[in-house]
CSV table of C-alpha atoms and ligand atoms in Angstrom, one decimal:
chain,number,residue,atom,x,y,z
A,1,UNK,CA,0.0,0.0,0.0
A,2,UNK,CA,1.7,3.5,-0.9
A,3,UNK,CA,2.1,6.0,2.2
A,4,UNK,CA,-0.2,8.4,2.9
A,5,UNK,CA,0.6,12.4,2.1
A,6,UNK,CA,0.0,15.4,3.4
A,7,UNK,CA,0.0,19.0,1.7
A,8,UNK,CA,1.8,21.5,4.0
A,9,UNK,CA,1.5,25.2,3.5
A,10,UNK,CA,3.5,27.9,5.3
A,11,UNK,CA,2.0,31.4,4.1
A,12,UNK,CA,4.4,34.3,4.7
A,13,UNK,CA,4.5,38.2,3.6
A,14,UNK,CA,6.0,37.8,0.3
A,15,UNK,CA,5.7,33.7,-0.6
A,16,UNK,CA,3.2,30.7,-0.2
A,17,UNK,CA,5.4,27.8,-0.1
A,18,UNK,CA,4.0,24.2,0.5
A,19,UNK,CA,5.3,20.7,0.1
A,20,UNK,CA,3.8,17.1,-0.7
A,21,UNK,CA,5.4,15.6,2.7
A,22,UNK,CA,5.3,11.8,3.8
A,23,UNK,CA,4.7,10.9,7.8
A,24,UNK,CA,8.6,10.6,8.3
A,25,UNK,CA,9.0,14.2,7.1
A,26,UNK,CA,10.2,13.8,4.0
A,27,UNK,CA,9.0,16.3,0.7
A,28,UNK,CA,8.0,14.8,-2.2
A,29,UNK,CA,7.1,17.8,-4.1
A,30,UNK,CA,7.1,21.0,-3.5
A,31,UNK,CA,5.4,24.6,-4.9
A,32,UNK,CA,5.4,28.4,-4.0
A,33,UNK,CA,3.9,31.2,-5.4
A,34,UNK,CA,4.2,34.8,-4.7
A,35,UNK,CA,1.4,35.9,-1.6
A,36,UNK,CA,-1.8,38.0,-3.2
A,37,UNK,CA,-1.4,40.5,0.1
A,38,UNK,CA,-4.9,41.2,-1.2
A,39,UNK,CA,-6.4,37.4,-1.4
A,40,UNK,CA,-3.8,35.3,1.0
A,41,UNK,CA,-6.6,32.3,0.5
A,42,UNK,CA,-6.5,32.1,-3.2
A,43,UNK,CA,-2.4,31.9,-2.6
A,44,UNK,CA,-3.1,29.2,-0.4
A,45,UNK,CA,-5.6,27.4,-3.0
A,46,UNK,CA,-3.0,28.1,-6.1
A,47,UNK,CA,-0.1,26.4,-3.8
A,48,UNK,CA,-2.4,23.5,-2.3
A,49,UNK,CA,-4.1,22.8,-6.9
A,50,UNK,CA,-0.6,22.4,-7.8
A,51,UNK,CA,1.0,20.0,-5.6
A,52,UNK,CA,-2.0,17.9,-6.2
A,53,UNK,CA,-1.5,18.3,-9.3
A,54,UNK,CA,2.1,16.9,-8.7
A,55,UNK,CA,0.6,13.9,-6.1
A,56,UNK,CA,-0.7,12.4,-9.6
A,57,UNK,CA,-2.2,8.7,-8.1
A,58,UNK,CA,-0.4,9.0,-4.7
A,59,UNK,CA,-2.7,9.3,-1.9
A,60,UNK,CA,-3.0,12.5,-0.3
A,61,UNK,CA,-4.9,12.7,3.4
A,62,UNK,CA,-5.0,16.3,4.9
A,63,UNK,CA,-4.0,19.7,4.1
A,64,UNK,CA,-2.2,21.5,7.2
A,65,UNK,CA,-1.6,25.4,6.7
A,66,UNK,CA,0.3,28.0,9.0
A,67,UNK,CA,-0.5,31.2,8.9
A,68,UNK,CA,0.7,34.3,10.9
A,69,UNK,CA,-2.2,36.2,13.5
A,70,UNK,CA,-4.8,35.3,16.0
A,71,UNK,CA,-6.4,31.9,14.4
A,72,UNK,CA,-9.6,30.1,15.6
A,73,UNK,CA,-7.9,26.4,15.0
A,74,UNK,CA,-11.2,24.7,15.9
A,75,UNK,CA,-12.6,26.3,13.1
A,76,UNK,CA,-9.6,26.7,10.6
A,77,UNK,CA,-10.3,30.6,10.4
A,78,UNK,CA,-8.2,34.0,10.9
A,79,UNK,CA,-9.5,35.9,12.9
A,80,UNK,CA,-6.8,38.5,13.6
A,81,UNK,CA,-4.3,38.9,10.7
A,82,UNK,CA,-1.7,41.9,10.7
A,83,UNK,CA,0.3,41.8,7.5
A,84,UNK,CA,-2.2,40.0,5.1
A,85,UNK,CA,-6.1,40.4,3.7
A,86,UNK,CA,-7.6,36.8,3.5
A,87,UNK,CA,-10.3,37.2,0.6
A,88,UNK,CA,-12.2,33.9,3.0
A,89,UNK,CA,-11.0,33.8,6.6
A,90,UNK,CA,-12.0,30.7,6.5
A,91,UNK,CA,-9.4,28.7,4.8
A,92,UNK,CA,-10.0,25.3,6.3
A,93,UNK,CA,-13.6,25.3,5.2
A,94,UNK,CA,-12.5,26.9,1.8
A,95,UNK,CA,-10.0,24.0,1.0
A,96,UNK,CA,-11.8,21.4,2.1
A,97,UNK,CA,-14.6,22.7,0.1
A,98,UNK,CA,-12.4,22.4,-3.3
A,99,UNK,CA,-10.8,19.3,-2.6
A,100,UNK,CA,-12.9,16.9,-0.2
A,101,UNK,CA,-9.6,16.8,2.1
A,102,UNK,CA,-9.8,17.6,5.7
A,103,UNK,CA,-8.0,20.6,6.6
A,104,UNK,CA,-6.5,22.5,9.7
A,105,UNK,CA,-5.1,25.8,10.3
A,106,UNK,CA,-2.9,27.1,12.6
A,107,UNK,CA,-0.6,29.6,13.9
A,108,UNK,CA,2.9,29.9,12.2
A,109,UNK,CA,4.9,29.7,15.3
A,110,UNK,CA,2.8,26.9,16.2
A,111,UNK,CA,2.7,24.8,13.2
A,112,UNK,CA,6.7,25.3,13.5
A,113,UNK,CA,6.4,24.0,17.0
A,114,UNK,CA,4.7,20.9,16.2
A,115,UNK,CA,7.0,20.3,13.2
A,116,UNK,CA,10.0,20.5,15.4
A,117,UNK,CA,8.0,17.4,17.8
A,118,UNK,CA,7.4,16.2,14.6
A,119,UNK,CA,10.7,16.0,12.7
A,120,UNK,CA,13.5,18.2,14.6
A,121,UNK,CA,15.2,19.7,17.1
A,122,UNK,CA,12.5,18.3,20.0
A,123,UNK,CA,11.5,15.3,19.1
A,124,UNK,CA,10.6,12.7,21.6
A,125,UNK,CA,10.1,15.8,23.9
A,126,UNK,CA,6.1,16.3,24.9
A,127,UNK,CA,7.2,19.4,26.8
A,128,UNK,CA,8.8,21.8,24.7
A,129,UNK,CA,8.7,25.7,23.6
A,130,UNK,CA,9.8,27.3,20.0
A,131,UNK,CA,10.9,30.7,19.8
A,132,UNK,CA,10.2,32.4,16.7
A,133,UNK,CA,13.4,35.8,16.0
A,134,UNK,CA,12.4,37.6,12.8
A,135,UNK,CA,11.0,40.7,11.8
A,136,UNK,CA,8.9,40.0,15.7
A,137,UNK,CA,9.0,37.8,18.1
A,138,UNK,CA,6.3,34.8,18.2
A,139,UNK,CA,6.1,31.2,19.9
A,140,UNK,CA,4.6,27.7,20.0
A,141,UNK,CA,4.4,26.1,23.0
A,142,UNK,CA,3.7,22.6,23.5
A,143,UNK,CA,2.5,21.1,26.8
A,144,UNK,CA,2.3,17.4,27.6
A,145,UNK,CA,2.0,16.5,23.3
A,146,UNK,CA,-0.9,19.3,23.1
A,147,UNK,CA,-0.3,22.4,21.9
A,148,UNK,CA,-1.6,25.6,23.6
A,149,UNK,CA,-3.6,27.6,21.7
A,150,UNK,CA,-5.8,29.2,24.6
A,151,UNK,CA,-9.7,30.3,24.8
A,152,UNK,CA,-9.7,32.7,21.8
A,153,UNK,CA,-6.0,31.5,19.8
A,154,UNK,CA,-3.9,34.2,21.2
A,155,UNK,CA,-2.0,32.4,23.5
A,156,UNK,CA,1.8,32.2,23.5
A,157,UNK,CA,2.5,35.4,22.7
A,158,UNK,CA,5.8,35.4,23.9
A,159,UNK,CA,7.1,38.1,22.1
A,160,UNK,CA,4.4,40.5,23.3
A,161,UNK,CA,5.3,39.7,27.1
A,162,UNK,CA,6.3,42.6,28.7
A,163,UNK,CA,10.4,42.7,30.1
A,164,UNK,CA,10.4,46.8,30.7
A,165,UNK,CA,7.8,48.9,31.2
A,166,UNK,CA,9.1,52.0,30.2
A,167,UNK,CA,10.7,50.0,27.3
A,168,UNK,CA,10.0,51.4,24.0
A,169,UNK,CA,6.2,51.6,22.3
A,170,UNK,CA,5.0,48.2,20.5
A,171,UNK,CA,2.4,48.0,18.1
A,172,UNK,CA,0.6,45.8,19.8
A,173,UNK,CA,-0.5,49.0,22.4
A,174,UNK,CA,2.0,47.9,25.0
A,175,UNK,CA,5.6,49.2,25.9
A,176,UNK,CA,8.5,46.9,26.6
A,177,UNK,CA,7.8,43.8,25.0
A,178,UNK,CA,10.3,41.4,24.4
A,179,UNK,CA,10.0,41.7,21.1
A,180,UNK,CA,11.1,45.5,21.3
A,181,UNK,CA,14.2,44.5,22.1
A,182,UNK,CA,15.2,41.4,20.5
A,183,UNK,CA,13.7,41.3,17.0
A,184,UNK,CA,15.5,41.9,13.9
A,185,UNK,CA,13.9,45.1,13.9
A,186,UNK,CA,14.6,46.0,17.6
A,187,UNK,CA,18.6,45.4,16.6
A,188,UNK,CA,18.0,47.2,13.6
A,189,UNK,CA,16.6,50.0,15.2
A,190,UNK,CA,19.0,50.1,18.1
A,191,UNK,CA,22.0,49.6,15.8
A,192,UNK,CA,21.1,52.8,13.8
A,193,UNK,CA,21.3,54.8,17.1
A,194,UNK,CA,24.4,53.1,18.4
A,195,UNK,CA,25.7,54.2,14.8
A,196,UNK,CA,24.9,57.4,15.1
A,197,UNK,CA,26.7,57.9,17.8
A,198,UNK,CA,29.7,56.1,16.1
A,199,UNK,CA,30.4,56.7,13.1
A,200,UNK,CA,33.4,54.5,13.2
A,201,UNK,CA,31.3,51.0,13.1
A,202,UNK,CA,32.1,48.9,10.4
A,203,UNK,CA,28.2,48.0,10.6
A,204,UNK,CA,27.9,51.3,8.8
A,205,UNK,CA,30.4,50.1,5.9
A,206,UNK,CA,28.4,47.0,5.7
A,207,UNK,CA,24.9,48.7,5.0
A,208,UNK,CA,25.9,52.1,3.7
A,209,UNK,CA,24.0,54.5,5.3
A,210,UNK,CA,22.8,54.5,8.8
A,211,UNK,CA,18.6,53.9,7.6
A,212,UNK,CA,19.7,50.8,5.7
A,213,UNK,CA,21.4,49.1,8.1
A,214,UNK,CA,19.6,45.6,8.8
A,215,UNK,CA,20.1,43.0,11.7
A,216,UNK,CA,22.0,41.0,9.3
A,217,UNK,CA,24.6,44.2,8.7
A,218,UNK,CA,25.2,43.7,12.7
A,219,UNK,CA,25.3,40.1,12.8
A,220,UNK,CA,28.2,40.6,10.2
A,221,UNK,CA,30.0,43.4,11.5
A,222,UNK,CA,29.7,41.1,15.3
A,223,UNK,CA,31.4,38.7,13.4
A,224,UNK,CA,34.5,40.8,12.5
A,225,UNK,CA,34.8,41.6,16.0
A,226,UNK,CA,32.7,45.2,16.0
A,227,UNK,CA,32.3,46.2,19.2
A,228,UNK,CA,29.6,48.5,18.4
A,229,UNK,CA,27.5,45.4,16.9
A,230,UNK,CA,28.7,43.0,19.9
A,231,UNK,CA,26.8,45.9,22.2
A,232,UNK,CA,23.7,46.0,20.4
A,233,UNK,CA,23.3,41.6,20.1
A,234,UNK,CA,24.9,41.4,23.6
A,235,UNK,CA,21.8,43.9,24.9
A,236,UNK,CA,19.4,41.6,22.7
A,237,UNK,CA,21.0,39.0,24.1
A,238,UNK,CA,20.4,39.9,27.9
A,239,UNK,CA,16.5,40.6,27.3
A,240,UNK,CA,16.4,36.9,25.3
A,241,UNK,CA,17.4,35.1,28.3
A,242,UNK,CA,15.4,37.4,30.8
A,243,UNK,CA,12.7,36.0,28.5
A,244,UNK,CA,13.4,32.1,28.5
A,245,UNK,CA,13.8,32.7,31.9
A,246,UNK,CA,10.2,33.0,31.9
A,247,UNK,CA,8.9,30.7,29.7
A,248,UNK,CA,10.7,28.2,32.0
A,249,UNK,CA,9.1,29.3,35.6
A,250,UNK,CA,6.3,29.1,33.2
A,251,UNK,CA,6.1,25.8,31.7
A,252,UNK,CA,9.5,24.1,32.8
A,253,UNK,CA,10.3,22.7,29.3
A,254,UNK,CA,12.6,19.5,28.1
A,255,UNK,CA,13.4,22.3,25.5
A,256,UNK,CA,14.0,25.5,24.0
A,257,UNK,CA,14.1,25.7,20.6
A,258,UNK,CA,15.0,28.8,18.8
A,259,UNK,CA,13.9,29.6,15.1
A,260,UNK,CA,13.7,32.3,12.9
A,261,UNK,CA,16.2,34.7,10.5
A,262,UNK,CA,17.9,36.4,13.4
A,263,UNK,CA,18.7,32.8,15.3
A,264,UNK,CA,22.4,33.4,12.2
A,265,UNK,CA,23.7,36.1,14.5
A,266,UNK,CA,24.9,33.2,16.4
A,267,UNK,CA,27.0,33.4,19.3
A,268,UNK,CA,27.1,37.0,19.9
A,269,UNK,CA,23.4,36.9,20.1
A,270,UNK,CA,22.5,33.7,21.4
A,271,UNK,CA,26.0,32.9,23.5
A,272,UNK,CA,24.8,36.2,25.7
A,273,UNK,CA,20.8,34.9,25.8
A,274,UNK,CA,22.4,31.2,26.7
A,275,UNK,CA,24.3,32.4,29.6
A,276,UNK,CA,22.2,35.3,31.1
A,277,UNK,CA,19.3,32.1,31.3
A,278,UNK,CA,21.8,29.9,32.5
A,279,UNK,CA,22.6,32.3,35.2
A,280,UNK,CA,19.1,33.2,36.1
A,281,UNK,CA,18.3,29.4,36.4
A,282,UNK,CA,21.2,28.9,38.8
A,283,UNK,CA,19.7,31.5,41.0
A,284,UNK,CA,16.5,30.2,40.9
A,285,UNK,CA,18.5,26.4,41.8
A,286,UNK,CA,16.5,24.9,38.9
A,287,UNK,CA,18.0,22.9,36.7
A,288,UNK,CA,20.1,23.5,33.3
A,289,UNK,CA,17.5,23.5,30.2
A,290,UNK,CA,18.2,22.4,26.6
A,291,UNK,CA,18.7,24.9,24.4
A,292,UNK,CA,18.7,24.3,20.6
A,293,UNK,CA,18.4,26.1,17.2
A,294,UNK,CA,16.1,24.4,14.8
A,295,UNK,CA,17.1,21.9,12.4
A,296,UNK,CA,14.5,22.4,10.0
A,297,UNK,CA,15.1,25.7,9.1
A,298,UNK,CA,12.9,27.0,6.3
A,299,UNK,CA,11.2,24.2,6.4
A,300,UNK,CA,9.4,23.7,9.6
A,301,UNK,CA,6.3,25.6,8.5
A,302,UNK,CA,5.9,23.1,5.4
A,303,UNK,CA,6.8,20.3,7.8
A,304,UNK,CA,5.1,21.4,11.0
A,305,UNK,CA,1.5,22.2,8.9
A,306,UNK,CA,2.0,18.6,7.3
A,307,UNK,CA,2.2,16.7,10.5
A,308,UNK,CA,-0.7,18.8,11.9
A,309,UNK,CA,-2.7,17.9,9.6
A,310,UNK,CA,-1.9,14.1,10.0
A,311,UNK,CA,-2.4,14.0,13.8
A,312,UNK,CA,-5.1,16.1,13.6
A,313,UNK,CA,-7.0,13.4,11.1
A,314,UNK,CA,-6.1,10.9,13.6
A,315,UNK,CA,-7.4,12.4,16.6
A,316,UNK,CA,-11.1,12.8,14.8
B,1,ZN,ZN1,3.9,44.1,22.0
């Protein structure tokens, strides 16, 4: 009997990328097309028509889709979505209705949770929490195999947790949120004042001018040994590990997995998060926690919606 496939979709700002993917986690096939910012569920049905297209006779059981905002998983609907206009918010509905296959939806961060149980960094692990550094901060926590999604789908917010209160303004209406300080954005934002103030920063060689500098410019310029650059991660750093620090009192996990663009300024980013948590945990006399940085990369929305969508069939 030939294995049984899933469709994964991981819907971002710029691309819809899915994959044909087997239960061991491999991809078969895979499609992306550029996001409709205007109509992200027709993206999603273009991706989801052409790997089937590609699945020929093979069997395919479930779709699984991530996407990024407040969504009502029971229902497979958005109901909060920042960056994007979905022309239906309700995806699941809208795929299953084209394509008889049952269909979930979920939260990026947590679809790239579950495919990190499923396939990576935490597998084995029923206890675990991914952190999501991009462009913001976002998280998937897992408790006990289950992941938590809350009353209303806006639980684990982690980036939106508060670590100063007379920390800078966030969008989301608060002030100090972790994700002020250790986005790419926040280093962005910080770097350009630190560069201000010195000119001498080979960040500033790196990006040009002092508005185009980019996390990546001062993950670079740490690299060479700026001291300017090591400043602005180590600072990122410190409010990272304040942070895991409380996801741990929190949910004591097996462990800690951290994802997302920024995760490639590498030690003097996370080597400063690592030990400021390491510390805090000694103080509290808990235990030392895993730390890891994902292994699927690019791939753990594809991978994480895929296996959703498989569990989630077996569950019914
Ligand atoms: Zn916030």
């Amino acid at each position: 009997m030939p294995e049984t496939l899933a469709i994964g979709v991981d819907i971002g700002g710029t691309g819809t990328k899915g994959g044909l993917v087997s239960p061991d986690g491999t991809i078969h096939e895979r499609h992306e097309v550029p996001t409709d910012p205007q109509a992200g569920t027709k993206s999603i049905i273009q991706v989801v028509d052409g790997l089937l297209e590609r699945a020929g006779n093979r069997p395919v059981a479930a779709i699984g889709v991530g996407a990024a905002g407040f969504i009502d998983h029971a229902h497979g609907s958005v109901t909060f979505s920042p960056n994007l206009v979905y022309d239906d918010p309700n995806i699941a509905d809208a795929l299953t209705a084209r394509t008889g296959l049952a269909s979930v939806v979920d939260n990026d961060a947590n679809v790239a949770a579950w495919g990190e149980h499923a396939f990576g960094s935490a597998r084995d692990a029923r206890h675990l929490v991914l952190v999501t550094l991009g462009t913001g901060v976002g998280s998937g926590i897992i408790v006990d195999g289950h992941l938590v999604r809350g009353a209303t789908g806006s639980a684990a917010e982690f980036g939106h947790t508060v670590v100063d209160p007379f920390g800078p303004p966030c969008p989301c209406g608060l002030r100090g949120c972790l994700e002020q300080f250790t986005s790419g954005t926040a280093i962005a934002r910080n770097a350009k004042a630190a560069v201000e103030a010195d000119r001498s920063s080979t960040i500033l060689s790196f990006a040009g001018s002092v508005p185009a500098i980019t996390a990546e410019h001062v993950a670079h310029a740490a690299r060479e040994m700026d001291e300017v650059a090591r400043t602005v991660l180590a600072k990122a750093g410190r409010m990272l590990g304040i942070g895991l620090s409380n996801l741990a009192n929190l949910f004591d996990p097996e462990v800690i997995v951290l994802a997302g663009s920024v995760v490639a300024a590498g030690e003097p980013y996370l080597g400063v998060a690592r030990d400021t948590f390491n510390q805090m945990m000694m103080a509290q006399r808990r235990r030392a926690y895993r730390l890891d940085v994902t292994k699927l990369g690019h791939d753990a929305g594809i991978l994480g919606a895929a296996a959703l969508a498989l569990y989630d069939l077996e569950e019914r």
